XYZ file of C-alpha atoms in Angstrom:
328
model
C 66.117 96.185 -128.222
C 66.617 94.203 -124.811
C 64.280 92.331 -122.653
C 66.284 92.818 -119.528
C 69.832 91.500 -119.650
C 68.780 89.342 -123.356
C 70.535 91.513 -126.305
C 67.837 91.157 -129.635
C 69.475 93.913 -131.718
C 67.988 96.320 -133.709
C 63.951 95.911 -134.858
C 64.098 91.397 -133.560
C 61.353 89.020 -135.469
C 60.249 86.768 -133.421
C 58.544 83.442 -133.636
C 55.604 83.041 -131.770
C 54.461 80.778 -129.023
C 52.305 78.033 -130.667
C 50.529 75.185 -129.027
C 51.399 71.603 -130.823
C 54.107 73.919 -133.221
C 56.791 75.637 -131.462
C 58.933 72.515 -130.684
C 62.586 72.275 -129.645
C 62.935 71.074 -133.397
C 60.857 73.856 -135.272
C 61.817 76.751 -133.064
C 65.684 75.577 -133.838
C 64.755 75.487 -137.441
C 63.027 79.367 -137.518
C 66.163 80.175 -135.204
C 68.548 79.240 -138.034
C 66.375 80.980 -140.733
C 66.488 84.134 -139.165
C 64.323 84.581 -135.916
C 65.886 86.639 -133.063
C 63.779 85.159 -130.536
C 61.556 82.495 -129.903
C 58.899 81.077 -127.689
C 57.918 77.274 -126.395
C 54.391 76.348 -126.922
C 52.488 77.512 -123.888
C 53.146 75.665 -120.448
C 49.884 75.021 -118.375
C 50.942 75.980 -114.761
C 48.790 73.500 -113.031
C 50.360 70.644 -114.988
C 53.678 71.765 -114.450
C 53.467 71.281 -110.618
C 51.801 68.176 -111.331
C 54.989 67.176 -113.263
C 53.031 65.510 -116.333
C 55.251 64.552 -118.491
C 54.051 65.887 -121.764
C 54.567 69.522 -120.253
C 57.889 69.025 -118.751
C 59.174 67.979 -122.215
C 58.155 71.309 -123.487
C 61.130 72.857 -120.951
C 63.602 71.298 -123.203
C 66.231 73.903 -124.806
C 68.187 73.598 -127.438
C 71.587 76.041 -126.640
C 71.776 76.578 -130.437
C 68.389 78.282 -130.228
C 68.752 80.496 -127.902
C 67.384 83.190 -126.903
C 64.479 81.300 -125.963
C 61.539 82.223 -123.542
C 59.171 80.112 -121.993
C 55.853 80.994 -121.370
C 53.446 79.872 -118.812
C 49.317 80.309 -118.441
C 47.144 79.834 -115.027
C 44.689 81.255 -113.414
C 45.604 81.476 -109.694
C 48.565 83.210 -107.872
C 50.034 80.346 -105.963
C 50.340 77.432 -108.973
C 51.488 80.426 -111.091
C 54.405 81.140 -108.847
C 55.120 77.593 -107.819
C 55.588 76.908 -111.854
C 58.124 80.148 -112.820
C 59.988 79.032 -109.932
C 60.162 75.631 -111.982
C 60.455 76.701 -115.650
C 63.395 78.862 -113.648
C 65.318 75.912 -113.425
C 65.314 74.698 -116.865
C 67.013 78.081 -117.198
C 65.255 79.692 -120.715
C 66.445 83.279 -121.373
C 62.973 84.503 -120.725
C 60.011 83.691 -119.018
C 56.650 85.280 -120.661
C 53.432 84.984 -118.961
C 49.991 84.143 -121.144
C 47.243 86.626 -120.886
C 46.149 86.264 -124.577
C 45.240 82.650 -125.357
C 41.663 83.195 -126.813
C 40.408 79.488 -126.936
C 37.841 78.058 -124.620
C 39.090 75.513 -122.712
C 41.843 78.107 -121.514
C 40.091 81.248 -121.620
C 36.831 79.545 -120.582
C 38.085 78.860 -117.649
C 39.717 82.264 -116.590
C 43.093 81.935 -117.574
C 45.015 82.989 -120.683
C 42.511 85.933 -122.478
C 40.300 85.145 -119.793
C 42.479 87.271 -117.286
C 41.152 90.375 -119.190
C 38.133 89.841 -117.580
C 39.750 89.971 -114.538
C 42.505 92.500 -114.173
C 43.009 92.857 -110.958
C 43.530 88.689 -110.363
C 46.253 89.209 -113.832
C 47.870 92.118 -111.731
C 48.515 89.877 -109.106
C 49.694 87.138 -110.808
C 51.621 89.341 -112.730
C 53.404 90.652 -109.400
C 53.933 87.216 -108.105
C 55.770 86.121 -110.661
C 58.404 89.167 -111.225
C 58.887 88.928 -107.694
C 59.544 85.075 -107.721
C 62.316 84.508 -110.067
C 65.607 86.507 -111.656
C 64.328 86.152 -115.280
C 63.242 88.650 -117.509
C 59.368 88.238 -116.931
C 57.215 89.521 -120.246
C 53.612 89.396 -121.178
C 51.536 88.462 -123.982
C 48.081 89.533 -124.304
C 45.007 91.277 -126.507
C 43.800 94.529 -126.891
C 40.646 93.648 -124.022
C 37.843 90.861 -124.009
C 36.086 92.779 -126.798
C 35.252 95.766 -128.685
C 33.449 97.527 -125.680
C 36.778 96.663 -123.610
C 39.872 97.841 -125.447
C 41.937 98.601 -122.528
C 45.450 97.525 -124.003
C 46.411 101.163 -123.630
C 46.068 101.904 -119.797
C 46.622 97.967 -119.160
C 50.021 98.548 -120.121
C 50.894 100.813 -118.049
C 49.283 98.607 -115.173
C 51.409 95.514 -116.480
C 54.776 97.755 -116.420
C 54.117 98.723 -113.182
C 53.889 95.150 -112.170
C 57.683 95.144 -113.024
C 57.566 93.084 -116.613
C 60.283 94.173 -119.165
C 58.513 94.009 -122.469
C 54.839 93.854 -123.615
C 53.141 91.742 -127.013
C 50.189 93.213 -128.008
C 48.247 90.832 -130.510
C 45.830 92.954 -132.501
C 42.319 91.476 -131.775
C 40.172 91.137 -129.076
C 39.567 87.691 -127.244
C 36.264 87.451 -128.547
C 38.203 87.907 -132.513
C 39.963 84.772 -131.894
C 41.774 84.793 -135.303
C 39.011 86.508 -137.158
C 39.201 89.670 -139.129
C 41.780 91.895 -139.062
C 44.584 93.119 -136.646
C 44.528 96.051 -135.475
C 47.593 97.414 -135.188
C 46.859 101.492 -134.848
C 45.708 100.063 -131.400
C 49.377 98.568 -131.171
C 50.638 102.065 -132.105
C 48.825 103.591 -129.424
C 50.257 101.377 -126.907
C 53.862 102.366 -128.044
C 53.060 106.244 -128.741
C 52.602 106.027 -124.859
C 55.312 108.334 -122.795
C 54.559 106.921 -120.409
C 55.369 103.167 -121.250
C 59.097 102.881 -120.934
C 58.998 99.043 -122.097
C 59.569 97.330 -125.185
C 56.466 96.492 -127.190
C 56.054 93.881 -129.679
C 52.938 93.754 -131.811
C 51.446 90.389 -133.232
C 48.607 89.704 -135.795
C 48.770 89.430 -139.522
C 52.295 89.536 -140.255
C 52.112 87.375 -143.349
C 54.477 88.143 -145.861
C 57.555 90.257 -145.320
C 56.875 93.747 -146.782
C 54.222 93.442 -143.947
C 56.727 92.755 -141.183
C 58.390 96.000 -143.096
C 55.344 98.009 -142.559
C 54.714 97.077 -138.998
C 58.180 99.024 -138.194
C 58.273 101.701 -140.234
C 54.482 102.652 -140.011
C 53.521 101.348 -136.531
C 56.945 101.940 -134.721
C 56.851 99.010 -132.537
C 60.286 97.386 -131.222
C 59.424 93.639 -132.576
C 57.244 91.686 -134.474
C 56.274 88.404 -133.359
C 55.471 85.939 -136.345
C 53.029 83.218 -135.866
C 50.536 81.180 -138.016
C 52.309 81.801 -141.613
C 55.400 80.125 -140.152
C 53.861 76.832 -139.632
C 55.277 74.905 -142.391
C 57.234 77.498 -143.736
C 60.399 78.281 -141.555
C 62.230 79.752 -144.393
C 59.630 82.439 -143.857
C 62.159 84.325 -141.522
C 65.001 84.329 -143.663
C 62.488 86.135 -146.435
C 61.664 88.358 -144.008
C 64.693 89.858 -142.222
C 66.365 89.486 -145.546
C 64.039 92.290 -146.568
C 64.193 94.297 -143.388
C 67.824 94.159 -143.328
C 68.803 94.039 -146.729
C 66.576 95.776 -148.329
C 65.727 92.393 -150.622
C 63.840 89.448 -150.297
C 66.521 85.890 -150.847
C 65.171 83.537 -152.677
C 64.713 79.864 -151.087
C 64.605 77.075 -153.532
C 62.503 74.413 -153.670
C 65.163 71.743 -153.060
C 65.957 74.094 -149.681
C 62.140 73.714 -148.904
C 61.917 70.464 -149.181
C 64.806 69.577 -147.103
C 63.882 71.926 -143.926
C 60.323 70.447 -144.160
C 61.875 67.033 -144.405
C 64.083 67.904 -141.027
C 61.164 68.797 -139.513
C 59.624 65.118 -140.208
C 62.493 63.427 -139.641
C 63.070 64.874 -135.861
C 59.749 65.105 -134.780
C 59.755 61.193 -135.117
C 63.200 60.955 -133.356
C 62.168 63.299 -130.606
C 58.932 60.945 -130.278
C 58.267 57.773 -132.394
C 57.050 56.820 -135.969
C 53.826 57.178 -135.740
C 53.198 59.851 -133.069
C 56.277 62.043 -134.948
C 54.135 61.765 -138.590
C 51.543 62.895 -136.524
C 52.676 65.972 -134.904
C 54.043 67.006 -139.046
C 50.829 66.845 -140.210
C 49.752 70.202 -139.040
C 52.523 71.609 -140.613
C 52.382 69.236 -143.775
C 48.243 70.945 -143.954
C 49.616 74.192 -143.789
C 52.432 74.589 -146.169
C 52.900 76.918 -148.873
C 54.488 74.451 -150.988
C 51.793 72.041 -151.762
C 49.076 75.393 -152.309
C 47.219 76.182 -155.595
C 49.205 72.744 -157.090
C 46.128 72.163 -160.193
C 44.547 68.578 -159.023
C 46.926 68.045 -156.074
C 43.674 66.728 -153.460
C 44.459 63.037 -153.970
C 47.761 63.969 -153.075
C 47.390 65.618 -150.237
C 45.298 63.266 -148.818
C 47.697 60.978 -149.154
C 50.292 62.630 -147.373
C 47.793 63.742 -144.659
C 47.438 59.862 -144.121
C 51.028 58.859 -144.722
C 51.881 56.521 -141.284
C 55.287 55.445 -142.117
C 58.504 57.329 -142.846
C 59.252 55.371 -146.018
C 55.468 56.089 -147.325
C 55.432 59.825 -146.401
C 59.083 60.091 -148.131
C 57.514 58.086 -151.497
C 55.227 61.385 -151.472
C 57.268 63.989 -150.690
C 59.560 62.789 -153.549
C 56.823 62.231 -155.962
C 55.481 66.093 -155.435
C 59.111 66.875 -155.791
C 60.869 65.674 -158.765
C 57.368 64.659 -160.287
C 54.619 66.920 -160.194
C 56.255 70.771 -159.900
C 58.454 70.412 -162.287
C 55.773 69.398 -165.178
C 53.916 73.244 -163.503
């Protein structure tokens, strides 16, 4: 599969773009576990031009992760264009454009999955920015608004015709959000199109690997894109393309678990500070697979959700270590 001139090999897993996850740090991390390609957290145009700071950091690339893309969200032509012209310069591999964000204060306000309210306007923008830089542009979006407005089908074509070189197509409907299922026979549809000559990547409930198996063989697509089970779990793309390629899933020890999340801690407090770095971890800390179903572990985890220090969140760590799974 290519996007463009950007080589991903045969059937790519991708990591997806995540706001307040997909760091330089943790997208370097999933990169060396196994991920073909993957995303910043989503760039707000508007504050780009503005040059705040926070979303200039999130340009940052590290060369050992590449391919990278970076995507951008807005909600008018001009700012739109002014910031691929920008995120140009940092000079990711791709630049994806965000028509799928379902939350309120981005959707709410027309931008993100609040463009498929307004197709024409994401046309447009969509046009804009193609025309305005020499990267690979891309697209990430929903099926429609809701389930009276599934138009990921014939939007696709529109989108290609716009002049973007690949298409994700998360399964659910804006007004889903996360909830029920994905609905990837709507994904299928998309790529059983002859008329789509793009790649298409399909999103939405790839949770364990035999899943991200299924999504190829079953629903044809070109890539996966792997979000939400990732967070805290990196070593979920080596299990994963270790079954798609090898026909086996590798096993990842506990010692290798706890050092990758442990990486993660340590350089999200030397990319920012002590206390803002702990911070940041905690989302992933909340979400990992490694402290789930432990019998009477709530103490503990509050604990660690309230660790402040390096030295007290390391005490922790340690003690759910060498303590408390091996006596499971």
């Amino acid at each position: 599969m290519k996007i463009g001139n950007v080589e991903l090999g045969s059937r790519p897993v991708m990591l997806a773009p995540m706001e307040d996850v997909t760091d330089a740090s943790f997208r370097l991390i999933c990169k060396e576990q196994g991920a073909d390609l993957t995303y910043t957290e989503f760039v707000s145009a508007d504050a780009l031009i503005r040059n705040i700071a926070a979303t200039t950091r999130k340009l940052h690339i590290h060369e050992a992760e590449r391919p990278t893309a970076i995507q951008i969200y807005g909600r008018e032509v001009e700012p739109m264009v002014e910031a691929a012209r920008i995120v140009e310069e940092a000079k990711p591999d791709i630049l994806d454009i965000n028509f799928g964000c379902p939350v309120k204060k981005v959707a709410g306000k027309g931008a993100g999955a609040g463009m498929l309210r307004d197709i024409p306007k994401m046309l447009e923008i969509t046009k804009a920015v193609v025309k305005a830089v020499n990267l690979p542009v891309t697209v990430k979006t929903r099926l429609g608004w809701d389930c009276n407005s599934k138009i990921i089908v014939d939007l696709a074509e529109q989108l290609q015709d716009c002049g973007i070189q690949a298409l994700t197509v998360h399964g659910r409907t804006r007004s889903q959000m996360y909830t029920g299922e994905a609905d990837w026979e709507e994904i299928a549809r998309v790529k059983a199109n002859p008329r789509l000559k793009i790649p298409v990547i399909g999103n939405g409930d790839i949770t364990t690997p035999e899943k991200l198996v299924e999504a190829f063989d079953r629903y044809n697509v070109d890539g996966v894109m792997v979000g939400r089970v990732s967070i805290g779990a990196p070593w979920i793309f080596r299990e994963m393309t270790g079954l798609l390629r090898h026909g086996a899933i590798p096993e990842v020890t506990i010692p290798e678990k706890f050092a990758l999340i442990r990486r993660q801690i340590r350089e999200s407090v030397e990319r920012i500070d002590e206390y803002r770095g702990i911070l940041h971890i905690r989302r992933h800390l909340a979400a990992s697979p490694l402290f789930k179903s432990i019998p009477g572990f709530r103490p503990t985890r509050i604990a660690m959700l309230q660790a402040s220090t390096l030295d007290e969140l390391e005490a922790i760590l340690s003690h759910i270590e060498n303590d408390i799974l091996p006596s499971l």
